[in-house]
Short mmCIF file of C-alpha atoms and ligand atoms in Angstrom, two decimals:
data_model
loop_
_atom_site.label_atom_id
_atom_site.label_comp_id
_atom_site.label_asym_id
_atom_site.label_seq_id
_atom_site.Cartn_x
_atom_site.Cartn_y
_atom_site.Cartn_z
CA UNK L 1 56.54 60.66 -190.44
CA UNK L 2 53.27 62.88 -189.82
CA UNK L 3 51.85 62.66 -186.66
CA UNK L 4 48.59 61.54 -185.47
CA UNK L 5 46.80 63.59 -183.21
CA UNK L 6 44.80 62.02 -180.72
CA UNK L 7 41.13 63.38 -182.06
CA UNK L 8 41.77 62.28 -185.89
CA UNK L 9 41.25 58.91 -186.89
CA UNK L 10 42.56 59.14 -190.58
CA UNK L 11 45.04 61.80 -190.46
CA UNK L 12 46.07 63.55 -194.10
CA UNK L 13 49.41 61.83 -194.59
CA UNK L 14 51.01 64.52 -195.72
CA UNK L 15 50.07 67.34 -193.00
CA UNK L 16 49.02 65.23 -189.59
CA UNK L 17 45.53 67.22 -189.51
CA UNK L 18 42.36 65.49 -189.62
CA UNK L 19 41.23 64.93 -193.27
CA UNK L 20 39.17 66.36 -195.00
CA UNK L 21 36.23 65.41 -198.07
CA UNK L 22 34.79 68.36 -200.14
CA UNK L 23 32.09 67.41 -202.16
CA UNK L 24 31.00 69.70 -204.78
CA UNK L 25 27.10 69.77 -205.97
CA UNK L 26 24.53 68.34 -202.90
CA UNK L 27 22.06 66.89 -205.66
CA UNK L 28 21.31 63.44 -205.59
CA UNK L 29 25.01 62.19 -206.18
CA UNK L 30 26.92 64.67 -204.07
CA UNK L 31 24.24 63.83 -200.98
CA UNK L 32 24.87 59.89 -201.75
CA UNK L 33 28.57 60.15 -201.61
CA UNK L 34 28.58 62.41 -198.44
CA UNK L 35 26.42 59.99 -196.65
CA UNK L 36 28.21 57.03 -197.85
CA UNK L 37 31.82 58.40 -196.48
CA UNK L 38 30.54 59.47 -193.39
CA UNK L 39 29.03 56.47 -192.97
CA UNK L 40 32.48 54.70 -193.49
CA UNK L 41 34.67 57.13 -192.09
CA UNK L 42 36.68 58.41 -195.03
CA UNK L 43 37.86 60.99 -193.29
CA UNK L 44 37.06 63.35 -190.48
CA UNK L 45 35.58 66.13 -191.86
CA UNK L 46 33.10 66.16 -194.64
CA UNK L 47 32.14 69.44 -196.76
CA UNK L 48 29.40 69.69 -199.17
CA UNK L 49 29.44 73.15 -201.24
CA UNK L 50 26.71 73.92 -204.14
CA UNK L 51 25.38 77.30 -205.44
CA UNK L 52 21.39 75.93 -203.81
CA UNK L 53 22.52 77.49 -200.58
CA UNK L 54 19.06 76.42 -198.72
CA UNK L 55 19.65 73.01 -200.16
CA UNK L 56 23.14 72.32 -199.00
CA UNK L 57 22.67 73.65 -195.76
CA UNK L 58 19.74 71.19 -195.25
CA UNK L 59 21.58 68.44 -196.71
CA UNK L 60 24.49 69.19 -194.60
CA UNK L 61 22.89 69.30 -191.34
CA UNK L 62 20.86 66.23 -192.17
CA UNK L 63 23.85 64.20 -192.31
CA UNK L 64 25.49 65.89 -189.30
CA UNK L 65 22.39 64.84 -186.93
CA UNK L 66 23.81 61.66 -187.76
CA UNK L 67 27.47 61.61 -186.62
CA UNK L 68 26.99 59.89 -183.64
CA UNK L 69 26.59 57.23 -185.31
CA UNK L 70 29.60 57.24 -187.50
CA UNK L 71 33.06 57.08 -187.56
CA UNK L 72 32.71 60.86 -188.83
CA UNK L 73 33.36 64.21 -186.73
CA UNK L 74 31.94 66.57 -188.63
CA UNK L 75 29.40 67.50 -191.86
CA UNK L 76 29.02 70.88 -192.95
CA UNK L 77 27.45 72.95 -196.21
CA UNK L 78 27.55 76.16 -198.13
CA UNK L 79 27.71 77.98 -200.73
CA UNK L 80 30.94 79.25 -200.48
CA UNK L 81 33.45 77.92 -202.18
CA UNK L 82 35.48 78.74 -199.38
CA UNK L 83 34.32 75.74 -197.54
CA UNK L 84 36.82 74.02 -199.70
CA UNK L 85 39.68 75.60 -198.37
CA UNK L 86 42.55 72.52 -196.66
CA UNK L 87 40.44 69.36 -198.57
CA UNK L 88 42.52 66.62 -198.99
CA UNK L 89 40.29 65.51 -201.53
CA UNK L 90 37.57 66.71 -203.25
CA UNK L 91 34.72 65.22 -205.60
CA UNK L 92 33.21 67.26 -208.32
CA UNK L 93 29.76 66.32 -208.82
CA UNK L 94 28.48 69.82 -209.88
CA UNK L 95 26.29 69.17 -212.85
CA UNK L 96 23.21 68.17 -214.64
CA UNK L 97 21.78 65.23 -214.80
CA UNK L 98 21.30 62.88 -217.66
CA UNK L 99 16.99 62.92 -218.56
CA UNK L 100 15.76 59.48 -219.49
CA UNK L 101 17.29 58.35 -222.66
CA UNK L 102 19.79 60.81 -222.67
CA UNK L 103 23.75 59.49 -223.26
CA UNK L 104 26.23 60.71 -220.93
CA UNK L 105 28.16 62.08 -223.93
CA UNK L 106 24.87 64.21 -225.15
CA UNK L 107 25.87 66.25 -221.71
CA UNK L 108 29.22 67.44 -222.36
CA UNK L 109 28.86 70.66 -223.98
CA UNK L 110 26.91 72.26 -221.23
CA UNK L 111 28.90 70.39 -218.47
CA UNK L 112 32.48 71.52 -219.84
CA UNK L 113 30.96 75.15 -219.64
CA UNK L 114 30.29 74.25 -216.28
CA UNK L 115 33.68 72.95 -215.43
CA UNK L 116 35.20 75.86 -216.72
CA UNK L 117 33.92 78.12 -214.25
CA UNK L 118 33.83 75.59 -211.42
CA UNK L 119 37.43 74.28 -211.47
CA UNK L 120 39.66 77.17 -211.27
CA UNK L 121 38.11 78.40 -208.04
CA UNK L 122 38.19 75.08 -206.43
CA UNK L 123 42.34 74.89 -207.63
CA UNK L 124 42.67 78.11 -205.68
CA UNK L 125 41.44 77.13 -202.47
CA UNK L 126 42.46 73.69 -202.70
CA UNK L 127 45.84 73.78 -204.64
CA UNK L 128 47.67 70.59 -202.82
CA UNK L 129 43.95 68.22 -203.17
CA UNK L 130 43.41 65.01 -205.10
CA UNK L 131 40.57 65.83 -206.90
CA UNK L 132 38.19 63.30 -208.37
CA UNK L 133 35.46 63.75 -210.93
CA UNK L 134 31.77 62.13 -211.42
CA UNK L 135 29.60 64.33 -212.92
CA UNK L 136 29.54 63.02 -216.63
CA UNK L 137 30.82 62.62 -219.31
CA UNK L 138 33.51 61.33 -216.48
CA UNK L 139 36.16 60.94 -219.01
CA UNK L 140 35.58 63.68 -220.93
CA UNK L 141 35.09 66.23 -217.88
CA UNK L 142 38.06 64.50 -216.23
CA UNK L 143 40.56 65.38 -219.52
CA UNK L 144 39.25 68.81 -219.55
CA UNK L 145 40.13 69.66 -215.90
CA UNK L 146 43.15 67.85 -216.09
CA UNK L 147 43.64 70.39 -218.56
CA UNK L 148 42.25 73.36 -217.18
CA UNK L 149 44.51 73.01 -213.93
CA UNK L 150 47.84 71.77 -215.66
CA UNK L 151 48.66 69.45 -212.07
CA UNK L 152 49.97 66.35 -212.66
CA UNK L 153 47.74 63.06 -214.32
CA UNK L 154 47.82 61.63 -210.73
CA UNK L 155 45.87 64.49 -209.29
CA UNK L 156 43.37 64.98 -211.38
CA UNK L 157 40.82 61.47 -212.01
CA UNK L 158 37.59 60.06 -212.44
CA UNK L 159 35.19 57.41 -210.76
CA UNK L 160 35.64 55.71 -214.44
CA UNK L 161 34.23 52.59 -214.42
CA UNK L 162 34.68 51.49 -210.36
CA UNK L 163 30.49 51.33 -210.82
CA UNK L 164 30.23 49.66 -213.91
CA UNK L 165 32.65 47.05 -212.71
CA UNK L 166 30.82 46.93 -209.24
CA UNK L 167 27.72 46.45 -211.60
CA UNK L 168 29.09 43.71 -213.55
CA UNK L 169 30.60 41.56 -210.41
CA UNK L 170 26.91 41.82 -209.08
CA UNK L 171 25.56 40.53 -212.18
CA UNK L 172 28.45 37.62 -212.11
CA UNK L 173 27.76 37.07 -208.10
CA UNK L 174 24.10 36.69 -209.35
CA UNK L 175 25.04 33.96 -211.97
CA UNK L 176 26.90 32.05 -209.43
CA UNK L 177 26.04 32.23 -206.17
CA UNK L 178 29.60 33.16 -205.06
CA UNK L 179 29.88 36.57 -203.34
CA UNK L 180 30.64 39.89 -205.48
CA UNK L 181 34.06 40.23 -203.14
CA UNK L 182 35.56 37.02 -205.13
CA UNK L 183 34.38 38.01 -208.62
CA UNK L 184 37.18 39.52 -210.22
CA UNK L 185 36.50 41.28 -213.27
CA UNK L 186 36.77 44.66 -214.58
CA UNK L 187 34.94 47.46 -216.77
CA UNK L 188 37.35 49.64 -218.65
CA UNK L 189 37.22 52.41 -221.25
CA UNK L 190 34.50 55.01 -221.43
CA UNK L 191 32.31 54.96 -218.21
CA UNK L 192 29.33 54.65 -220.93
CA UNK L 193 28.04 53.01 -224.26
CA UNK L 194 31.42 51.93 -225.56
CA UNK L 195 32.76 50.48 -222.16
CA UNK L 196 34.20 47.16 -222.69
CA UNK L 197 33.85 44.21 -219.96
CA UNK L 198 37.24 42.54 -219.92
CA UNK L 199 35.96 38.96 -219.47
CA UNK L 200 39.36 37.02 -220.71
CA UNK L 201 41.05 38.37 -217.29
CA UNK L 202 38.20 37.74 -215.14
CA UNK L 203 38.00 34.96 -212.29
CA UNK L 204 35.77 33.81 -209.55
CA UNK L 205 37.94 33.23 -207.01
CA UNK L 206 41.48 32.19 -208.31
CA UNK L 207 39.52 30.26 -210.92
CA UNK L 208 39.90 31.47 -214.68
CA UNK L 209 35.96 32.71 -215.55
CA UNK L 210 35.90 30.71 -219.30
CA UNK L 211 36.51 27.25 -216.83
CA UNK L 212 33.76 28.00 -214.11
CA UNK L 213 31.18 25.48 -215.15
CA UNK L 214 27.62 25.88 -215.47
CA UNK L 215 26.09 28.63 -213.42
CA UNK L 216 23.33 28.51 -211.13
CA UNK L 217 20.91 29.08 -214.25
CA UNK L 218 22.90 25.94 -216.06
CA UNK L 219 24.31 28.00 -218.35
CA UNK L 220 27.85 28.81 -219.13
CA UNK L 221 29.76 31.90 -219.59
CA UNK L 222 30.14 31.72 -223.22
CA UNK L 223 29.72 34.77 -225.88
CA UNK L 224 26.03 34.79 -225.50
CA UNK L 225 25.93 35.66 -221.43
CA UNK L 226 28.97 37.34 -221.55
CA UNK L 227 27.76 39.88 -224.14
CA UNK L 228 24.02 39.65 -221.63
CA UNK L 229 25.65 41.05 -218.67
CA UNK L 230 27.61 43.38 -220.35
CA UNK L 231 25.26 44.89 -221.96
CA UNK L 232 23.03 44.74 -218.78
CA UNK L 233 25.69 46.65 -217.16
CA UNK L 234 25.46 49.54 -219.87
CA UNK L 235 21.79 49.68 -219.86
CA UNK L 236 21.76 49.86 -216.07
CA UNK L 237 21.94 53.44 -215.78
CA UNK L 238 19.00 54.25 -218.10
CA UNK L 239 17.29 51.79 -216.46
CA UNK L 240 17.45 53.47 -212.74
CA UNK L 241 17.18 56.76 -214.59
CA UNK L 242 13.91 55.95 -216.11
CA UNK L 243 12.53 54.64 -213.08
CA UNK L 244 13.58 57.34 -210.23
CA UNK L 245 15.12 60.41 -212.09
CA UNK L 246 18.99 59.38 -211.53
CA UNK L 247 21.43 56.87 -209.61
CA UNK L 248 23.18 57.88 -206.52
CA UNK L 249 23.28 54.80 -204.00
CA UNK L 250 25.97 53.01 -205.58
CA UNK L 251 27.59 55.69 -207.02
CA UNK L 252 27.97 57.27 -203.43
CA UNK L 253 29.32 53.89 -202.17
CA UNK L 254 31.77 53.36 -204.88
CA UNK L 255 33.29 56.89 -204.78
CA UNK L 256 33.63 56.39 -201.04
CA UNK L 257 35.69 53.49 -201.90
CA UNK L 258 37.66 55.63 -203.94
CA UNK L 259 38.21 58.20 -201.58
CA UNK L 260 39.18 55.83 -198.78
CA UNK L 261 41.63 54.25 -201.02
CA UNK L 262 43.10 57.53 -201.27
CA UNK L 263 42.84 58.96 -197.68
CA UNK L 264 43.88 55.73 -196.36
CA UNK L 265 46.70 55.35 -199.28
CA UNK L 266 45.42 51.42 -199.81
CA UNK L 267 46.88 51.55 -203.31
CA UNK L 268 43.67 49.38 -204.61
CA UNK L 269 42.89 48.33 -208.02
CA UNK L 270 40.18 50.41 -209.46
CA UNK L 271 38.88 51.38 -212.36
CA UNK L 272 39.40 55.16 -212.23
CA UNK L 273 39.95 57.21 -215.57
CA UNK L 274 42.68 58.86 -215.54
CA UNK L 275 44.99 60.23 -218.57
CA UNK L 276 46.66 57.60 -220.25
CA UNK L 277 49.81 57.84 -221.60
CA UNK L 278 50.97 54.52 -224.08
CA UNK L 279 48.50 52.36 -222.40
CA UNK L 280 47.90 49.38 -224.76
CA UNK L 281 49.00 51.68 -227.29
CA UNK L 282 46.47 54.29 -226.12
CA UNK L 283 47.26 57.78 -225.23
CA UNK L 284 46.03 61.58 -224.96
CA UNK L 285 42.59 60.42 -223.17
CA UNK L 286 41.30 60.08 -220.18
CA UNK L 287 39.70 56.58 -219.46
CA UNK L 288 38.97 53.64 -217.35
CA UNK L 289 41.57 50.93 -216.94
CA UNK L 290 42.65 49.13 -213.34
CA UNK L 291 45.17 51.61 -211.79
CA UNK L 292 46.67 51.89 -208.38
CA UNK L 293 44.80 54.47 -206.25
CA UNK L 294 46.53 55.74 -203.06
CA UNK L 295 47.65 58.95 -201.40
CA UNK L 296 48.61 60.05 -204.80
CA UNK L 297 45.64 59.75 -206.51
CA UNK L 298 45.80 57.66 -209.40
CA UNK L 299 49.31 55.88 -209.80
CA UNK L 300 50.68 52.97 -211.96
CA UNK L 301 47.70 51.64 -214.60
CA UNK L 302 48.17 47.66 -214.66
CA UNK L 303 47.98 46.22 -218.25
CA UNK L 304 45.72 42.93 -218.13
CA UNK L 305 45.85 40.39 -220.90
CA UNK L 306 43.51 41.29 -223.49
CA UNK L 307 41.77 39.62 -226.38
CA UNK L 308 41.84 41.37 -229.78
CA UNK L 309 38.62 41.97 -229.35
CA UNK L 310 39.29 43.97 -225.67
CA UNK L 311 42.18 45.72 -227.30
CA UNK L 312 39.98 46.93 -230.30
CA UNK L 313 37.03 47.86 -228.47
CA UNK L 314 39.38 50.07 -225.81
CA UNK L 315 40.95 51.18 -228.83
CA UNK L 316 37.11 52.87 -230.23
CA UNK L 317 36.06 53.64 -227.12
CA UNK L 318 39.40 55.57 -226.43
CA UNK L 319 38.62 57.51 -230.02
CA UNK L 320 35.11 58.43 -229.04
CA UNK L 321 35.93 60.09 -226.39
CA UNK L 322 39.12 62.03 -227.74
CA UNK L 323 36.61 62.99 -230.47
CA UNK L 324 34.64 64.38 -228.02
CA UNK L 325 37.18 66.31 -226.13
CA UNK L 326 38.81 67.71 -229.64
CA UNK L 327 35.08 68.92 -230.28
CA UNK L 328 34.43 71.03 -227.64
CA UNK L 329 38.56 72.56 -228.01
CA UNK L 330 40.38 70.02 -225.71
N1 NAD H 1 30.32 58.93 -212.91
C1 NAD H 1 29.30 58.21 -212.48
O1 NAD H 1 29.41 56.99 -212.30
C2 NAD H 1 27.98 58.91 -212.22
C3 NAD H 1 26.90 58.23 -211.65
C4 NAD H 1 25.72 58.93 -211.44
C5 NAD H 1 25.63 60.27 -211.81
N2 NAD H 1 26.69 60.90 -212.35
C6 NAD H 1 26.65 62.31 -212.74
O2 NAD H 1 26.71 63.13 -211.57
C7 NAD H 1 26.21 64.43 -211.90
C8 NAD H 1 25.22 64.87 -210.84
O3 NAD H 1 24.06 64.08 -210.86
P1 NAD H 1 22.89 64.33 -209.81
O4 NAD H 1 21.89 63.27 -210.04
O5 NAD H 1 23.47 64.55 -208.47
O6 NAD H 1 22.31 65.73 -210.34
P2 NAD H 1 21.48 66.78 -209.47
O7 NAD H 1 20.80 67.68 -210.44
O8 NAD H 1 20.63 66.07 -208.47
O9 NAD H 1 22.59 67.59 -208.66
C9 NAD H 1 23.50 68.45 -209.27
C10 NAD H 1 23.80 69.53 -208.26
O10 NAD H 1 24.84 70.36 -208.80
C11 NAD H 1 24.59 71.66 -208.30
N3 NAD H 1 25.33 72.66 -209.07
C12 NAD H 1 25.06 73.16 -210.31
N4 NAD H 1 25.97 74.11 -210.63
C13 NAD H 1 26.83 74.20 -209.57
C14 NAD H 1 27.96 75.01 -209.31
N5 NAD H 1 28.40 75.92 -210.19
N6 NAD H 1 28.61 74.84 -208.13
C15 NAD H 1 28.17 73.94 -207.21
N7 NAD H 1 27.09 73.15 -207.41
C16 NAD H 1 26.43 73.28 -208.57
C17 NAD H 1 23.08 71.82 -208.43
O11 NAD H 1 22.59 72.90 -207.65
C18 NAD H 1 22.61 70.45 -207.95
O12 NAD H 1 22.32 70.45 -206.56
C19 NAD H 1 25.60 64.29 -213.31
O13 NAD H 1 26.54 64.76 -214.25
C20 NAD H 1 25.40 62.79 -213.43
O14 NAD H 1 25.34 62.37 -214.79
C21 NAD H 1 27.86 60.24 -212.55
#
């Protein structure tokens, strides 16, 4: 059993050291997730790294002023990929950013570029990390690294749809009055335009969603609101986009979740993407679907009952994105 030394609070499991989070790209995602796990304590040590070495620096300390405050011991930047070196875990936001009206897949060309010079550096100085994508197309950047690096599917994921799905319980908590904790549904598939809200496994509560009642509006969750919220959910993004230039709040708290799932191996269901492999007859993509996360990474994907309807939309969404992957050589 690794030991705990007295100074760490969330000791690597594998090693007994104090953990570490490397988060690559400081822009407005990479800040947002820093803050967010040092604000929860996902692990000891937090490490930003971009190529804007004024930037990071500034972003770095920032943070850092703010430890007291924290469950976190330490915050530090560069430009040096070095920096990296011992992560436990790190989170690839490197990237650009989607402009208004721009789709996520209308970014992968340059992006893949991107990860190709990126990724093989951070595999040398972190060869034993779990390492978890955001910068988009999630799936698509996810299947090329996965790729790139050759380690094993569990290694290698996305955020996926653990914000879309946080999204969509909001929506639901809105509709109801009951709190987003007890709504129990999930976003799978692309973390974009073809995502699919599985509705016919969702529940408030223990309480099947299709026998809830009338919401708080008097209406009930029938095809109309259903297909409402999940297309609110889709539109979100451009939405925030259009209005302040990109998301990064709740991004930043839901890959914090992610990484404390894994630093804290809580084996939660989320919707990470990860490479599927005969998942509801779907394979040779990486997508959202609810999968064990834990010290690992991304372990056993659960299979949900699904309509027709779910199974053919997971089905498109899974083909988009392989199209995708097969056009830029992956
Ligand atoms: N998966 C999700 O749910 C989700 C949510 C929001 C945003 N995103 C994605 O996250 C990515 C980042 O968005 P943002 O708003 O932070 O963009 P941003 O432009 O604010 O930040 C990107 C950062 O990456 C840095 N960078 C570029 N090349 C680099 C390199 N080679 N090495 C290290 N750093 C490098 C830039 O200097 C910049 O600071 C985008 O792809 C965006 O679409 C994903």
């Amino acid at each position: 059993m690794p030991q705990t030394t007295a100074k760490s609070l969330y000791p690597s499991a594998s090693t007994g050291r104090p953990s570490k989070i490397a988060i690559i790209g400081a822009g407005a995602v990479g800040t947002a997730v820093a803050y967010a796990c040092a604000m929860r304590g996902d692990a000891r040590s937090i490490v930003l790294q971009d190529i804007n070495k004024p930037k990071v620096e500034a972003e770095a300390l920032d943070i850092a002023h703010g430890i007291q405050f924290t469950p976190c011991g330490s915050v530090e930047g560069s430009d040096d990929v070095e920096i990296v070196a011992g992560a436990d875990l790190v989170i690839v936001t490197a990237g650009a950013k989607q402009k208004p009206g721009q789709s996520r897949l209308e970014l992968a060309g340059s992006t893949v570029n991107l990860m190709k010079k990126i990724v093989p550096n951070l595999q040398k100085v972190a060869p034993n990390a779990v390492f978890m994508f955001i910068t988009n197309p999630v799936d698509v950047v996810t299947y090329v690294a996965l790729k790139l690096m050759g380690l094993p599917r569990n290694q290698v994921f996305g955020s996926g749809t653990v914000l879309d799905t946080s999204r969509l319980r909001y929506l639901v908590s809105l509709e109801t009055g009951v709190a987003t904790q007890n709504i129990h549904a999930y976003v799978a598939g692309e973390h974009g335009d073809s995502e699919v809200a599985l509705w016919s496994s969702a529940e408030i509560g223990n309480v099947p969603l299709a026998q809830w009642g009338p919401t708080l509006t008097g209406r009930t969750f029938d095809s109309e609101l259903r297909k409402e919220l999940a297309t609110e959910v889709v539109q979100s993004a451009y939405k925030i986009i259009e209005g302040k230039g990109a998301t990064n709040y709740a991004i930043g708290l839901s890959a914090s979740n992610i990484a404390g799932a894994v630093l804290r191996d809580e084996n939660r269901v989320l919707t990470v993407s990860s490479l599927l492999e005969d998942w509801e007859g779907i394979s040779d993509v990486c997508m959202a679907a609810p999968t064990l996360v834990g010290r690992n990474g991304a372990g056993r994907v659960l299979n949900p009952p699904l309509t027709l309807a779910e199974r053919d939309g997971l089905t498109a969404s899974a083909q988009r994105l392989r199209q995708v992957a097969r056009d830029l050589g992956f």
